[in-house]
């Protein structure tokens, strides 16, 4: 009886520890980051390139405009506006010969991703 109870507890802990995958989306910016917290200034967990596949995970109390996601082994937050349902057409694939000739190193990719996180797009109200 005690052994059955222990096995049941171990099995239930395994089920509870597993993340619930809500779906898969694609990163739609040139470069960006998976963040530790739902904040553009938070620590970067990893760099993401355009059209990279992202697992969207279920997490309680995620701030509006952010998604809890997994990229490779890393889990963190991405702005929801940077994700799309369909694989986007990206600069890297359209102009692959040019992009490959630039040879960005990891530091440059990090800073381009940070720029993307802070770039504000939309129409100007200035007339």
C-alpha positions as protocol buffer text, in pm:
chain_id: "A"
residue {
  index: 1
  type: UNK
  ca { x: 0 y: 0 z: 0 }
}
residue {
  index: 2
  type: UNK
  ca { x: 276 y: 245 z: 92 }
}
residue {
  index: 3
  type: UNK
  ca { x: 468 y: 159 z: -224 }
}
residue {
  index: 4
  type: UNK
  ca { x: 159 y: 225 z: -438 }
}
residue {
  index: 5
  type: UNK
  ca { x: 112 y: 562 z: -269 }
}
residue {
  index: 6
  type: UNK
  ca { x: 476 y: 658 z: -334 }
}
residue {
  index: 7
  type: UNK
  ca { x: 448 y: 556 z: -701 }
}
residue {
  index: 8
  type: UNK
  ca { x: 128 y: 760 z: -736 }
}
residue {
  index: 9
  type: UNK
  ca { x: 298 y: 1066 z: -583 }
}
residue {
  index: 10
  type: UNK
  ca { x: 599 y: 1034 z: -816 }
}
residue {
  index: 11
  type: UNK
  ca { x: 374 y: 994 z: -1119 }
}
residue {
  index: 12
  type: UNK
  ca { x: 162 y: 1299 z: -1028 }
}
residue {
  index: 13
  type: UNK
  ca { x: 474 y: 1514 z: -971 }
}
residue {
  index: 14
  type: UNK
  ca { x: 599 y: 1418 z: -1317 }
}
residue {
  index: 15
  type: UNK
  ca { x: 269 y: 1525 z: -1473 }
}
residue {
  index: 16
  type: UNK
  ca { x: 262 y: 1854 z: -1283 }
}
residue {
  index: 17
  type: UNK
  ca { x: 620 y: 1943 z: -1377 }
}
residue {
  index: 18
  type: UNK
  ca { x: 554 y: 1914 z: -1751 }
}
residue {
  index: 19
  type: UNK
  ca { x: 481 y: 2238 z: -1935 }
}
residue {
  index: 20
  type: UNK
  ca { x: 159 y: 2264 z: -2130 }
}
residue {
  index: 21
  type: UNK
  ca { x: 229 y: 2358 z: -2493 }
}
residue {
  index: 22
  type: UNK
  ca { x: -41 y: 2590 z: -2631 }
}
residue {
  index: 23
  type: UNK
  ca { x: 98 y: 2593 z: -2983 }
}
residue {
  index: 24
  type: UNK
  ca { x: 385 y: 2678 z: -3210 }
}
residue {
  index: 25
  type: UNK
  ca { x: 447 y: 3020 z: -3364 }
}
residue {
  index: 26
  type: UNK
  ca { x: 720 y: 3187 z: -3568 }
}
residue {
  index: 27
  type: UNK
  ca { x: 938 y: 3481 z: -3478 }
}
residue {
  index: 28
  type: UNK
  ca { x: 868 y: 3759 z: -3734 }
}
residue {
  index: 29
  type: UNK
  ca { x: 1144 y: 4017 z: -3667 }
}
residue {
  index: 30
  type: UNK
  ca { x: 1498 y: 4029 z: -3809 }
}
residue {
  index: 31
  type: UNK
  ca { x: 1657 y: 3946 z: -3472 }
}
residue {
  index: 32
  type: UNK
  ca { x: 1526 y: 3950 z: -3115 }
}
residue {
  index: 33
  type: UNK
  ca { x: 1552 y: 3800 z: -2770 }
}
residue {
  index: 34
  type: UNK
  ca { x: 1385 y: 3554 z: -2541 }
}
residue {
  index: 35
  type: UNK
  ca { x: 1371 y: 3747 z: -2212 }
}
residue {
  index: 36
  type: UNK
  ca { x: 1396 y: 3623 z: -1854 }
}
residue {
  index: 37
  type: UNK
  ca { x: 1106 y: 3851 z: -1752 }
}
residue {
  index: 38
  type: UNK
  ca { x: 825 y: 4017 z: -1950 }
}
residue {
  index: 39
  type: UNK
  ca { x: 1023 y: 4339 z: -1996 }
}
residue {
  index: 40
  type: UNK
  ca { x: 1230 y: 4459 z: -2295 }
}
residue {
  index: 41
  type: UNK
  ca { x: 1515 y: 4552 z: -2061 }
}
residue {
  index: 42
  type: UNK
  ca { x: 1533 y: 4217 z: -1882 }
}
residue {
  index: 43
  type: UNK
  ca { x: 1813 y: 3964 z: -1922 }
}
residue {
  index: 44
  type: UNK
  ca { x: 1833 y: 3786 z: -2256 }
}
residue {
  index: 45
  type: UNK
  ca { x: 1803 y: 3408 z: -2239 }
}
residue {
  index: 46
  type: UNK
  ca { x: 1886 y: 3358 z: -2609 }
}
residue {
  index: 47
  type: UNK
  ca { x: 1883 y: 3535 z: -2946 }
}
residue {
  index: 48
  type: UNK
  ca { x: 1612 y: 3450 z: -3199 }
}
residue {
  index: 49
  type: UNK
  ca { x: 1625 y: 3499 z: -3578 }
}
residue {
  index: 50
  type: UNK
  ca { x: 1334 y: 3561 z: -3812 }
}
residue {
  index: 51
  type: UNK
  ca { x: 1118 y: 3254 z: -3893 }
}
residue {
  index: 52
  type: UNK
  ca { x: 1256 y: 3060 z: -3593 }
}
residue {
  index: 53
  type: UNK
  ca { x: 995 y: 2824 z: -3452 }
}
residue {
  index: 54
  type: UNK
  ca { x: 886 y: 2895 z: -3092 }
}
residue {
  index: 55
  type: UNK
  ca { x: 681 y: 2678 z: -2853 }
}
residue {
  index: 56
  type: UNK
  ca { x: 418 y: 2887 z: -2675 }
}
residue {
  index: 57
  type: UNK
  ca { x: 371 y: 2756 z: -2320 }
}
residue {
  index: 58
  type: UNK
  ca { x: 93 y: 2803 z: -2070 }
}
residue {
  index: 59
  type: UNK
  ca { x: 182 y: 3020 z: -1772 }
}
residue {
  index: 60
  type: UNK
  ca { x: -42 y: 3202 z: -1527 }
}
residue {
  index: 61
  type: UNK
  ca { x: -29 y: 3580 z: -1486 }
}
residue {
  index: 62
  type: UNK
  ca { x: 164 y: 3671 z: -1803 }
}
residue {
  index: 63
  type: UNK
  ca { x: 151 y: 4044 z: -1871 }
}
residue {
  index: 64
  type: UNK
  ca { x: -61 y: 4159 z: -2166 }
}
residue {
  index: 65
  type: UNK
  ca { x: 146 y: 4186 z: -2482 }
}
residue {
  index: 66
  type: UNK
  ca { x: 386 y: 3908 z: -2378 }
}
residue {
  index: 67
  type: UNK
  ca { x: 397 y: 3530 z: -2430 }
}
residue {
  index: 68
  type: UNK
  ca { x: 575 y: 3266 z: -2222 }
}
residue {
  index: 69
  type: UNK
  ca { x: 769 y: 3051 z: -2468 }
}
residue {
  index: 70
  type: UNK
  ca { x: 1043 y: 2795 z: -2516 }
}
residue {
  index: 71
  type: UNK
  ca { x: 1325 y: 2833 z: -2769 }
}
residue {
  index: 72
  type: UNK
  ca { x: 1549 y: 2528 z: -2768 }
}
residue {
  index: 73
  type: UNK
  ca { x: 1606 y: 2448 z: -2400 }
}
residue {
  index: 74
  type: UNK
  ca { x: 1552 y: 2808 z: -2284 }
}
residue {
  index: 75
  type: UNK
  ca { x: 1219 y: 2932 z: -2147 }
}
residue {
  index: 76
  type: UNK
  ca { x: 1123 y: 3295 z: -2116 }
}
residue {
  index: 77
  type: UNK
  ca { x: 914 y: 3578 z: -2254 }
}
residue {
  index: 78
  type: UNK
  ca { x: 868 y: 3723 z: -2603 }
}
residue {
  index: 79
  type: UNK
  ca { x: 654 y: 4017 z: -2710 }
}
residue {
  index: 80
  type: UNK
  ca { x: 341 y: 3871 z: -2868 }
}
residue {
  index: 81
  type: UNK
  ca { x: 361 y: 4118 z: -3159 }
}
residue {
  index: 82
  type: UNK
  ca { x: 688 y: 3947 z: -3262 }
}
residue {
  index: 83
  type: UNK
  ca { x: 514 y: 3612 z: -3322 }
}
residue {
  index: 84
  type: UNK
  ca { x: 299 y: 3500 z: -3613 }
}
residue {
  index: 85
  type: UNK
  ca { x: 96 y: 3191 z: -3696 }
}
residue {
  index: 86
  type: UNK
  ca { x: 257 y: 3139 z: -4038 }
}
residue {
  index: 87
  type: UNK
  ca { x: 626 y: 3128 z: -4123 }
}
residue {
  index: 88
  type: UNK
  ca { x: 717 y: 3484 z: -4229 }
}
residue {
  index: 89
  type: UNK
  ca { x: 917 y: 3584 z: -4534 }
}
residue {
  index: 90
  type: UNK
  ca { x: 1242 y: 3714 z: -4385 }
}
residue {
  index: 91
  type: UNK
  ca { x: 1530 y: 3931 z: -4501 }
}
residue {
  index: 92
  type: UNK
  ca { x: 1771 y: 3645 z: -4421 }
}
residue {
  index: 93
  type: UNK
  ca { x: 1600 y: 3412 z: -4668 }
}
residue {
  index: 94
  type: UNK
  ca { x: 1515 y: 3672 z: -4935 }
}
residue {
  index: 95
  type: UNK
  ca { x: 1871 y: 3803 z: -4952 }
}
residue {
  index: 96
  type: UNK
  ca { x: 2064 y: 3504 z: -4822 }
}
residue {
  index: 97
  type: UNK
  ca { x: 2381 y: 3570 z: -5026 }
}
residue {
  index: 98
  type: UNK
  ca { x: 2404 y: 3925 z: -4891 }
}
residue {
  index: 99
  type: UNK
  ca { x: 2311 y: 3822 z: -4534 }
}
residue {
  index: 100
  type: UNK
  ca { x: 2569 y: 3541 z: -4528 }
}
residue {
  index: 101
  type: UNK
  ca { x: 2840 y: 3773 z: -4660 }
}
residue {
  index: 102
  type: UNK
  ca { x: 2786 y: 4017 z: -4370 }
}
residue {
  index: 103
  type: UNK
  ca { x: 2898 y: 3752 z: -4117 }
}
residue {
  index: 104
  type: UNK
  ca { x: 2744 y: 3895 z: -3800 }
}
residue {
  index: 105
  type: UNK
  ca { x: 2912 y: 3766 z: -3485 }
}
residue {
  index: 106
  type: UNK
  ca { x: 2716 y: 3681 z: -3171 }
}
residue {
  index: 107
  type: UNK
  ca { x: 2777 y: 4024 z: -3012 }
}
residue {
  index: 108
  type: UNK
  ca { x: 2644 y: 4206 z: -3317 }
}
residue {
  index: 109
  type: UNK
  ca { x: 2340 y: 3977 z: -3329 }
}
residue {
  index: 110
  type: UNK
  ca { x: 2277 y: 4050 z: -2961 }
}
residue {
  index: 111
  type: UNK
  ca { x: 2276 y: 4428 z: -3017 }
}
residue {
  index: 112
  type: UNK
  ca { x: 2061 y: 4409 z: -3334 }
}
residue {
  index: 113
  type: UNK
  ca { x: 1813 y: 4202 z: -3131 }
}
residue {
  index: 114
  type: UNK
  ca { x: 1814 y: 4462 z: -2852 }
}
residue {
  index: 115
  type: UNK
  ca { x: 1747 y: 4734 z: -3108 }
}
residue {
  index: 116
  type: UNK
  ca { x: 1451 y: 4536 z: -3239 }
}
residue {
  index: 117
  type: UNK
  ca { x: 1314 y: 4500 z: -2884 }
}
residue {
  index: 118
  type: UNK
  ca { x: 1312 y: 4877 z: -2839 }
}
residue {
  index: 119
  type: UNK
  ca { x: 1215 y: 4986 z: -3190 }
}
residue {
  index: 120
  type: UNK
  ca { x: 868 y: 5141 z: -3208 }
}
residue {
  index: 121
  type: UNK
  ca { x: 686 y: 5092 z: -3535 }
}
residue {
  index: 122
  type: UNK
  ca { x: 367 y: 5247 z: -3663 }
}
residue {
  index: 123
  type: UNK
  ca { x: 239 y: 5563 z: -3824 }
}
residue {
  index: 124
  type: UNK
  ca { x: 349 y: 5904 z: -3710 }
}
residue {
  index: 125
  type: UNK
  ca { x: 80 y: 6150 z: -3606 }
}
residue {
  index: 126
  type: UNK
  ca { x: 294 y: 6441 z: -3722 }
}
residue {
  index: 127
  type: UNK
  ca { x: 146 y: 6621 z: -4023 }
}
